[in-house]
Coordinates of C-alpha atoms in Angstrom, one line a residue:
M1 CA -118.5 -105.1 3.4
G2 CA -115.4 -105.4 5.5
L3 CA -112.1 -105.7 3.7
A4 CA -113.5 -104.5 0.3
Q5 CA -114.8 -101.2 1.8
D6 CA -111.5 -100.8 3.7
L7 CA -109.5 -101.3 0.5
L8 CA -111.6 -98.8 -1.4
R9 CA -110.9 -96.2 1.3
Q10 CA -107.2 -97.1 1.3
A11 CA -107.0 -96.6 -2.5
D12 CA -108.3 -93.0 -2.0
H13 CA -106.0 -92.4 0.9
L14 CA -103.0 -93.5 -1.2
T15 CA -103.7 -90.6 -3.7
E16 CA -103.8 -88.0 -0.9
Y17 CA -101.6 -88.7 2.0
E18 CA -98.4 -87.4 0.3
G19 CA -100.0 -84.1 -0.7
I20 CA -100.4 -82.6 -4.1
D21 CA -97.6 -84.6 -5.8
P22 CA -97.8 -88.2 -4.7
S23 CA -95.2 -90.7 -5.7
Q24 CA -95.7 -93.1 -8.6
A25 CA -95.6 -95.9 -6.1
S26 CA -98.6 -94.5 -4.2
L27 CA -100.6 -93.8 -7.4
R28 CA -99.8 -97.3 -8.7
R29 CA -100.8 -98.9 -5.4
A30 CA -104.0 -96.8 -5.4
V31 CA -105.0 -98.2 -8.8
S32 CA -104.1 -101.7 -7.8
T33 CA -106.0 -101.4 -4.6
A34 CA -109.1 -100.1 -6.3
Y35 CA -109.1 -103.4 -8.3
Y36 CA -108.6 -105.5 -5.2
A37 CA -111.4 -103.7 -3.5
L38 CA -113.8 -104.8 -6.2
F39 CA -112.3 -108.3 -6.3
H40 CA -112.8 -108.7 -2.6
L41 CA -116.3 -107.3 -2.7
L42 CA -117.3 -110.1 -5.1
V43 CA -115.5 -112.7 -3.1
E44 CA -117.1 -111.5 0.1
E45 CA -120.5 -111.5 -1.6
G46 CA -120.0 -115.0 -2.8
A47 CA -118.9 -116.1 0.7
L48 CA -122.1 -114.6 2.2
R49 CA -124.0 -117.4 0.3
W50 CA -121.9 -120.1 2.0
T51 CA -123.7 -122.0 4.7
G52 CA -121.0 -124.5 5.7
S53 CA -118.3 -124.3 8.3
P54 CA -116.1 -121.3 8.9
E55 CA -113.1 -123.3 7.8
G56 CA -115.0 -124.3 4.6
R57 CA -115.8 -120.6 4.0
I58 CA -112.0 -119.9 3.8
G59 CA -111.7 -122.6 1.1
F60 CA -114.7 -121.3 -0.7
E61 CA -113.2 -117.8 -0.8
R62 CA -109.9 -119.2 -2.0
G63 CA -111.7 -120.8 -4.9
F64 CA -112.2 -117.5 -6.7
N65 CA -109.5 -117.0 -9.4
H66 CA -108.7 -113.7 -11.1
G67 CA -108.5 -115.3 -14.5
S68 CA -111.8 -117.1 -14.2
M69 CA -113.4 -114.0 -12.8
R70 CA -112.2 -112.1 -15.9
T71 CA -113.5 -114.7 -18.3
I72 CA -116.9 -114.8 -16.7
S73 CA -117.1 -111.0 -16.5
E74 CA -116.5 -110.9 -20.2
K75 CA -119.6 -113.1 -20.7
F76 CA -121.7 -111.1 -18.3
A77 CA -120.7 -107.8 -19.9
R78 CA -122.7 -108.9 -22.9
S79 CA -126.4 -108.3 -23.2
V80 CA -127.3 -112.0 -22.6
W81 CA -125.8 -115.0 -20.9
K82 CA -126.7 -118.7 -21.5
D83 CA -127.6 -119.9 -18.1
W84 CA -127.3 -123.4 -16.5
H85 CA -130.4 -124.6 -18.3
A86 CA -129.4 -123.1 -21.7
K87 CA -131.9 -120.3 -21.2
V88 CA -130.8 -116.9 -22.3
P89 CA -131.8 -114.3 -19.7
T90 CA -131.1 -110.6 -20.2
I91 CA -128.2 -109.3 -18.0
P92 CA -129.4 -106.4 -15.9
K93 CA -127.6 -103.1 -16.6
S94 CA -126.2 -102.8 -13.1
L95 CA -124.6 -106.3 -13.4
K96 CA -123.1 -105.4 -16.8
E97 CA -121.6 -102.3 -15.1
V98 CA -120.0 -104.4 -12.4
A99 CA -118.6 -106.9 -15.0
L100 CA -117.2 -104.1 -17.2
A101 CA -115.7 -102.3 -14.2
F102 CA -114.1 -105.6 -13.1
M103 CA -112.4 -106.0 -16.5
T104 CA -111.3 -102.4 -16.7
L105 CA -109.9 -102.3 -13.2
Q106 CA -108.1 -105.6 -13.8
D107 CA -106.5 -104.1 -16.9
Q108 CA -105.5 -101.0 -15.1
R109 CA -104.1 -103.0 -12.2
H110 CA -101.9 -104.9 -14.6
K111 CA -100.8 -101.6 -16.1
A112 CA -100.1 -100.1 -12.7
D113 CA -98.2 -103.2 -11.4
Y114 CA -96.2 -104.1 -14.6
N115 CA -95.9 -101.2 -17.0
N116 CA -93.2 -99.0 -15.4
S117 CA -93.1 -96.7 -18.4
H118 CA -96.6 -95.5 -17.8
V119 CA -96.7 -92.3 -15.7
W120 CA -99.8 -92.1 -13.5
T121 CA -101.4 -88.8 -12.4
V122 CA -103.7 -88.2 -9.4
T123 CA -106.6 -87.8 -11.9
D124 CA -105.8 -91.1 -13.5
A125 CA -105.8 -92.9 -10.2
K126 CA -108.9 -91.1 -8.9
N127 CA -110.8 -92.1 -12.1
E128 CA -110.1 -95.7 -11.4
I129 CA -111.2 -95.4 -7.8
K130 CA -114.4 -93.7 -9.0
L131 CA -115.0 -96.6 -11.3
A132 CA -114.6 -99.0 -8.4
E133 CA -117.0 -96.8 -6.3
R134 CA -119.6 -96.9 -9.1
A135 CA -119.2 -100.7 -9.3
F136 CA -119.8 -101.0 -5.6
E137 CA -123.0 -98.9 -6.0
A138 CA -124.1 -100.9 -9.0
W139 CA -123.5 -104.1 -7.0
E140 CA -125.5 -102.9 -4.1
S141 CA -128.5 -102.3 -6.4
I142 CA -128.2 -105.8 -7.9
R143 CA -126.8 -108.0 -5.2
T144 CA -130.0 -109.8 -4.4
D145 CA -131.0 -110.4 -8.0
S146 CA -130.7 -114.1 -9.1
M147 CA -128.4 -113.0 -11.9
A148 CA -126.0 -111.6 -9.4
G149 CA -125.9 -115.1 -7.8
N150 CA -125.4 -116.7 -11.2
Y151 CA -122.5 -114.3 -11.8
L152 CA -120.8 -115.2 -8.5
L153 CA -121.3 -118.9 -9.0
A154 CA -120.0 -118.8 -12.6
M155 CA -116.9 -116.9 -11.4
L156 CA -116.3 -119.5 -8.6
L157 CA -116.8 -122.4 -10.9
G158 CA -114.7 -120.8 -13.6
K159 CA -117.0 -121.7 -16.4
A160 CA -120.3 -120.8 -17.8
R161 CA -122.3 -121.8 -20.9
V162 CA -121.4 -119.7 -24.0

């Protein structure tokens, strides 16, 4: 999993390397990094499906957009999604967990990065890291399912049927 797994480990490291009373900067970076770990996991998984040139893969990865990924995650967090042929397949529970975690972690990243009045605790930061870890596990259980591919494609395209 490369960068995504490294980021997840880094998030945890940021909560511990200063000892029992880490700085707000470290805790905020930990929360933000937990989000980016999941973001990069999904981008990496999308890129694994790329069969073109290495240069093209970089462009493919750059095509993922945080806002579009959020919008699509909102759709996949529901019980059903209208697919490319207007069919309405059920969303597997593990995929819904990934979509919900993506949205929650993105919200928490925004709070960590932009809300300076919020005071983070080690427990708060660790909870967000655990959420990311659970999303990684849920993704691993669903990654080869066709709905996971639909999720990644919809995020890349930035649109899906509603």
